[in-house]
Coordinates of C-alpha atoms in Angstrom, one line a residue:
M4 CA 197.6 -23.7 109.1
K5 CA 199.1 -20.2 108.9
T6 CA 198.7 -18.6 112.3
L7 CA 199.2 -15.1 113.6
I8 CA 199.9 -14.7 117.3
L9 CA 199.4 -11.3 118.7
Y10 CA 200.3 -10.2 122.2
A11 CA 200.2 -7.1 124.5
T12 CA 202.4 -7.2 127.6
K13 CA 203.6 -4.9 130.3
H14 CA 206.5 -6.9 131.7
G15 CA 207.0 -9.6 129.1
A16 CA 205.0 -12.6 130.4
A17 CA 202.5 -12.5 127.5
K18 CA 205.4 -12.3 125.0
E19 CA 207.0 -15.4 126.5
I20 CA 203.7 -17.3 126.3
A21 CA 203.2 -16.1 122.7
E22 CA 206.6 -17.4 121.8
K23 CA 206.0 -20.7 123.5
I24 CA 202.7 -21.1 121.6
S25 CA 204.6 -20.2 118.3
G26 CA 207.1 -23.0 119.0
R27 CA 204.2 -25.5 118.9
I28 CA 202.6 -24.2 115.7
P29 CA 204.5 -24.5 112.4
E30 CA 203.9 -21.5 110.0
S31 CA 203.2 -19.1 112.9
E32 CA 204.2 -15.5 113.2
V33 CA 204.4 -13.6 116.5
C34 CA 203.7 -9.8 116.7
D35 CA 203.6 -7.2 119.5
L36 CA 200.3 -5.3 119.3
K37 CA 202.1 -2.2 120.7
S38 CA 204.4 -2.1 117.7
G39 CA 201.6 -1.2 115.3
N40 CA 203.3 -3.3 112.6
I41 CA 200.6 -6.0 112.3
P42 CA 200.3 -8.0 109.1
A43 CA 197.0 -8.2 107.3
L44 CA 194.7 -10.7 108.9
S45 CA 193.6 -11.9 105.4
G46 CA 196.9 -13.9 105.2
F47 CA 196.1 -16.1 108.2
E48 CA 193.5 -18.8 108.9
C49 CA 194.1 -18.6 112.6
V50 CA 194.6 -15.7 114.9
I51 CA 195.6 -15.9 118.6
I52 CA 195.4 -12.8 120.8
G53 CA 197.0 -12.7 124.2
S54 CA 197.4 -10.1 126.9
S55 CA 198.6 -9.6 130.4
I56 CA 195.8 -8.7 132.8
Y57 CA 195.7 -6.2 135.5
A58 CA 192.7 -5.6 137.8
G59 CA 190.4 -7.5 135.4
S60 CA 191.4 -5.7 132.3
V61 CA 193.6 -6.8 129.3
R62 CA 196.0 -4.3 127.8
K63 CA 194.5 -1.5 125.8
E64 CA 196.2 -2.6 122.6
A65 CA 194.6 -6.1 122.8
K66 CA 191.2 -4.7 123.6
E67 CA 191.3 -2.1 120.8
F68 CA 192.6 -4.6 118.2
A69 CA 189.9 -7.1 118.9
A70 CA 187.2 -4.5 118.8
K71 CA 188.5 -2.9 115.6
N72 CA 188.9 -6.3 113.8
A73 CA 185.9 -8.2 115.3
G74 CA 184.2 -8.7 112.0
E75 CA 187.2 -10.2 110.3
L76 CA 188.2 -12.2 113.4
A77 CA 184.8 -13.8 113.5
S78 CA 185.6 -15.6 110.2
K79 CA 188.9 -17.1 111.5
Q80 CA 189.9 -19.7 114.0
V81 CA 190.6 -17.7 117.1
G82 CA 192.3 -18.4 120.3
L83 CA 192.4 -15.9 123.3
F84 CA 194.7 -16.1 126.2
I85 CA 195.3 -14.0 129.3
S86 CA 198.5 -14.0 131.4
G87 CA 198.0 -13.5 135.1
M88 CA 198.9 -15.1 138.4
A89 CA 195.3 -15.1 139.7
K90 CA 193.1 -18.0 138.7
G91 CA 189.3 -18.0 138.6
E92 CA 186.7 -15.7 137.0
N93 CA 188.4 -16.1 133.6
E94 CA 185.0 -16.1 131.7
Q95 CA 184.1 -12.8 133.3
V96 CA 187.5 -11.3 132.2
F97 CA 187.0 -12.5 128.6
A98 CA 183.4 -11.2 128.5
A99 CA 184.4 -7.8 129.8
N100 CA 187.3 -7.3 127.4
F101 CA 186.5 -8.9 124.1
P102 CA 183.6 -8.4 121.7
T103 CA 180.9 -11.0 121.5
E104 CA 181.8 -11.8 117.9
V105 CA 185.3 -12.6 118.8
L106 CA 184.3 -14.7 121.8
S107 CA 182.0 -16.7 119.7
A108 CA 184.7 -17.4 117.2
A109 CA 187.2 -18.5 119.9
K110 CA 188.1 -22.2 119.8
A111 CA 189.9 -21.7 123.2
K112 CA 190.0 -19.1 125.9
A113 CA 192.5 -19.6 128.7
N114 CA 194.5 -18.1 131.5
L115 CA 197.9 -19.6 130.6
G116 CA 199.5 -18.4 133.8
G117 CA 201.6 -15.5 134.9
I118 CA 205.3 -14.7 135.5
Y119 CA 206.5 -12.4 138.3
D120 CA 210.0 -11.3 137.8
P121 CA 211.1 -8.7 140.5
G122 CA 213.7 -7.5 138.1
R123 CA 211.0 -6.3 135.7
A124 CA 208.6 -5.0 138.4
G125 CA 208.2 -1.4 139.6
F126 CA 208.5 -0.4 143.3
F127 CA 204.8 -0.5 144.0
E128 CA 204.3 -3.8 142.2
K129 CA 207.0 -5.4 144.3
I130 CA 205.3 -4.2 147.5
I131 CA 201.9 -5.5 146.3
M132 CA 203.4 -8.9 145.4
R133 CA 205.0 -9.2 148.9
I134 CA 201.7 -8.4 150.6
V135 CA 199.5 -10.5 148.4
T136 CA 201.7 -13.6 147.8
K137 CA 204.1 -13.3 150.8
Q138 CA 206.9 -13.9 148.3
S139 CA 209.4 -11.6 146.7
G140 CA 211.3 -13.8 144.3
Y141 CA 210.7 -15.0 140.7
M142 CA 207.5 -17.0 140.2
S143 CA 205.9 -18.6 137.2
S144 CA 202.6 -20.4 136.9
V145 CA 203.0 -20.9 133.1
T146 CA 203.2 -24.6 132.2
D147 CA 204.1 -26.5 129.0
E148 CA 201.0 -28.7 129.6
G149 CA 198.7 -25.6 129.7
I150 CA 200.2 -24.2 126.5
A151 CA 200.0 -27.6 124.7
G152 CA 196.3 -28.0 125.7
F153 CA 195.5 -24.5 124.5
V154 CA 197.2 -25.0 121.1
E155 CA 195.5 -28.4 120.6
L156 CA 192.1 -26.7 121.0
V157 CA 192.9 -23.8 118.7
V158 CA 194.6 -25.4 115.7

Protein backbone atom coordinates (compact mmCIF):
# COMPACT_ATOMS: atom_id res chain seq x y z
CA MET A 1 0.00 0.00 0.00
CA LYS A 2 1.50 3.31 -1.06
CA THR A 3 1.81 5.47 2.07
CA LEU A 4 2.62 9.13 2.61
CA ILE A 5 4.04 10.03 6.01
CA LEU A 6 3.87 13.73 6.83
CA TYR A 7 5.37 15.33 9.90
CA ALA A 8 5.76 18.70 11.60
CA THR A 9 8.48 19.08 14.20
CA LYS A 10 10.30 21.67 16.24
CA HIS A 11 13.36 19.78 17.45
CA GLY A 12 13.28 16.65 15.29
CA ALA A 13 11.45 14.02 17.37
CA ALA A 14 8.44 13.78 15.03
CA LYS A 15 10.85 13.46 12.09
CA GLU A 16 12.69 10.59 13.78
CA ILE A 17 9.38 8.85 14.50
CA ALA A 18 8.18 9.39 10.91
CA GLU A 19 11.39 7.84 9.59
CA LYS A 20 11.02 4.84 11.94
CA ILE A 21 7.44 4.36 10.74
CA SER A 22 8.64 4.55 7.13
CA GLY A 23 11.20 1.85 7.83
CA ARG A 24 8.31 -0.51 8.62
CA ILE A 25 6.16 0.34 5.59
CA PRO A 26 7.34 -0.60 2.10
CA GLU A 27 6.40 1.97 -0.57
CA SER A 28 6.29 4.85 1.91
CA GLU A 29 7.43 8.41 1.42
CA VAL A 30 8.30 10.84 4.24
CA CYS A 31 7.76 14.60 3.89
CA ASP A 32 8.22 17.58 6.18
CA LEU A 33 5.01 19.64 6.21
CA LYS A 34 7.05 22.79 6.70
CA SER A 35 8.79 22.27 3.35
CA GLY A 36 5.57 22.97 1.45
CA ASN A 37 6.67 20.36 -1.10
CA ILE A 38 3.93 17.81 -0.47
CA PRO A 39 3.01 15.31 -3.21
CA ALA A 40 -0.61 15.01 -4.34
CA LEU A 41 -2.63 12.87 -1.94
CA SER A 42 -4.32 11.15 -4.89
CA GLY A 43 -1.17 9.05 -5.37
CA PHE A 44 -1.48 7.41 -1.93
CA GLU A 45 -3.91 4.96 -0.33
CA CYS A 46 -2.69 5.72 3.18
CA VAL A 47 -1.65 9.01 4.81
CA ILE A 48 0.00 9.30 8.21
CA ILE A 49 0.27 12.72 9.85
CA GLY A 50 2.44 13.35 12.87
CA SER A 51 3.44 16.33 14.91
CA SER A 52 5.26 17.34 18.01
CA ILE A 53 2.98 18.74 20.67
CA TYR A 54 3.41 21.74 22.90
CA ALA A 55 0.89 22.86 25.52
CA GLY A 56 -1.80 20.64 23.99
CA SER A 57 -1.35 21.89 20.43
CA VAL A 58 0.17 20.24 17.41
CA ARG A 59 2.39 22.26 15.09
CA LYS A 60 0.58 24.80 12.92
CA GLU A 61 1.64 23.04 9.71
CA ALA A 62 -0.01 19.76 10.72
CA LYS A 63 -3.20 21.41 11.92
CA GLU A 64 -3.55 23.51 8.76
CA PHE A 65 -2.76 20.60 6.43
CA ALA A 66 -5.36 18.36 8.06
CA ALA A 67 -8.01 21.10 7.93
CA LYS A 68 -7.27 22.03 4.31
CA ASN A 69 -7.31 18.39 3.13
CA ALA A 70 -9.97 16.94 5.45
CA GLY A 71 -12.30 15.90 2.63
CA GLU A 72 -9.67 14.00 0.70
CA LEU A 73 -8.13 12.50 3.85
CA ALA A 74 -11.56 11.14 4.84
CA SER A 75 -11.39 8.81 1.82
CA LYS A 76 -7.97 7.39 2.79
CA GLN A 77 -6.60 5.11 5.44
CA VAL A 78 -5.30 7.61 7.96
CA GLY A 79 -2.97 7.38 10.93
CA LEU A 80 -2.34 10.26 13.35
CA PHE A 81 0.50 10.47 15.81
CA ILE A 82 1.75 13.03 18.25
CA SER A 83 5.19 13.21 19.74
CA GLY A 84 5.47 14.31 23.34
CA MET A 85 6.91 13.25 26.65
CA ALA A 86 3.65 13.62 28.59
CA LYS A 87 1.17 10.76 28.52
CA GLY A 88 -2.57 10.95 29.07
CA GLU A 89 -5.36 13.10 27.65
CA ASN A 90 -4.35 12.07 24.12
CA GLU A 91 -7.96 11.85 22.88
CA GLN A 92 -8.53 15.46 23.95
CA VAL A 93 -5.39 16.55 22.11
CA PHE A 94 -6.49 14.83 18.89
CA ALA A 95 -10.04 16.22 19.17
CA ALA A 96 -8.74 19.76 19.71
CA ASN A 97 -6.32 19.69 16.79
CA PHE A 98 -7.81 17.62 13.95
CA PRO A 99 -11.10 17.92 12.03
CA THR A 100 -13.83 15.39 12.84
CA GLU A 101 -13.67 13.99 9.28
CA VAL A 102 -9.98 13.18 9.70
CA LEU A 103 -10.46 11.71 13.17
CA SER A 104 -13.23 9.46 11.85
CA ALA A 105 -10.98 8.18 9.05
CA ALA A 106 -8.09 7.46 11.43
CA LYS A 107 -7.33 3.77 11.87
CA ALA A 108 -4.94 4.71 14.68
CA LYS A 109 -4.25 7.74 16.87
CA ALA A 110 -1.29 7.52 19.22
CA ASN A 111 1.25 9.40 21.26
CA LEU A 112 4.39 7.61 20.10
CA GLY A 113 6.58 9.24 22.72
CA GLY A 114 8.94 12.12 22.83
CA ILE A 115 12.63 12.84 22.67
CA TYR A 116 14.37 15.47 24.73
CA ASP A 117 17.82 16.33 23.48
CA PRO A 118 19.39 19.22 25.41
CA GLY A 119 21.59 19.93 22.38
CA ARG A 120 18.48 20.87 20.40
CA ALA A 121 16.64 22.70 23.18
CA GLY A 122 16.59 26.40 23.84
CA PHE A 123 17.59 28.02 27.13
CA PHE A 124 14.06 28.20 28.57
CA GLU A 125 13.20 24.69 27.41
CA LYS A 126 16.22 23.36 29.29
CA ILE A 127 15.12 25.15 32.45
CA ILE A 128 11.55 23.85 32.15
CA MET A 129 12.75 20.27 31.62
CA ARG A 130 15.00 20.48 34.68
CA ILE A 131 12.12 21.74 36.80
CA VAL A 132 9.46 19.36 35.46
CA THR A 133 11.46 16.14 35.05
CA LYS A 134 14.35 16.79 37.45
CA GLN A 135 16.65 15.64 34.63
CA SER A 136 18.87 17.54 32.25
CA GLY A 137 20.22 14.84 29.92
CA TYR A 138 18.96 13.11 26.80
CA MET A 139 15.65 11.26 27.25
CA SER A 140 13.50 9.27 24.86
CA SER A 141 10.17 7.55 25.44
CA VAL A 142 9.87 6.39 21.80
CA THR A 143 9.77 2.59 21.54
CA ASP A 144 9.99 0.19 18.63
CA GLU A 145 7.03 -1.69 20.09
CA GLY A 146 4.88 1.45 20.10
CA ILE A 147 5.77 2.23 16.51
CA ALA A 148 5.17 -1.37 15.39
CA GLY A 149 1.75 -1.42 17.07
CA PHE A 150 0.79 1.86 15.42
CA VAL A 151 1.87 0.68 11.97
CA GLU A 152 -0.03 -2.59 12.39
CA LEU A 153 -3.24 -0.67 13.05
CA VAL A 154 -2.83 1.76 10.15
CA VAL A 155 -1.73 -0.44 7.20
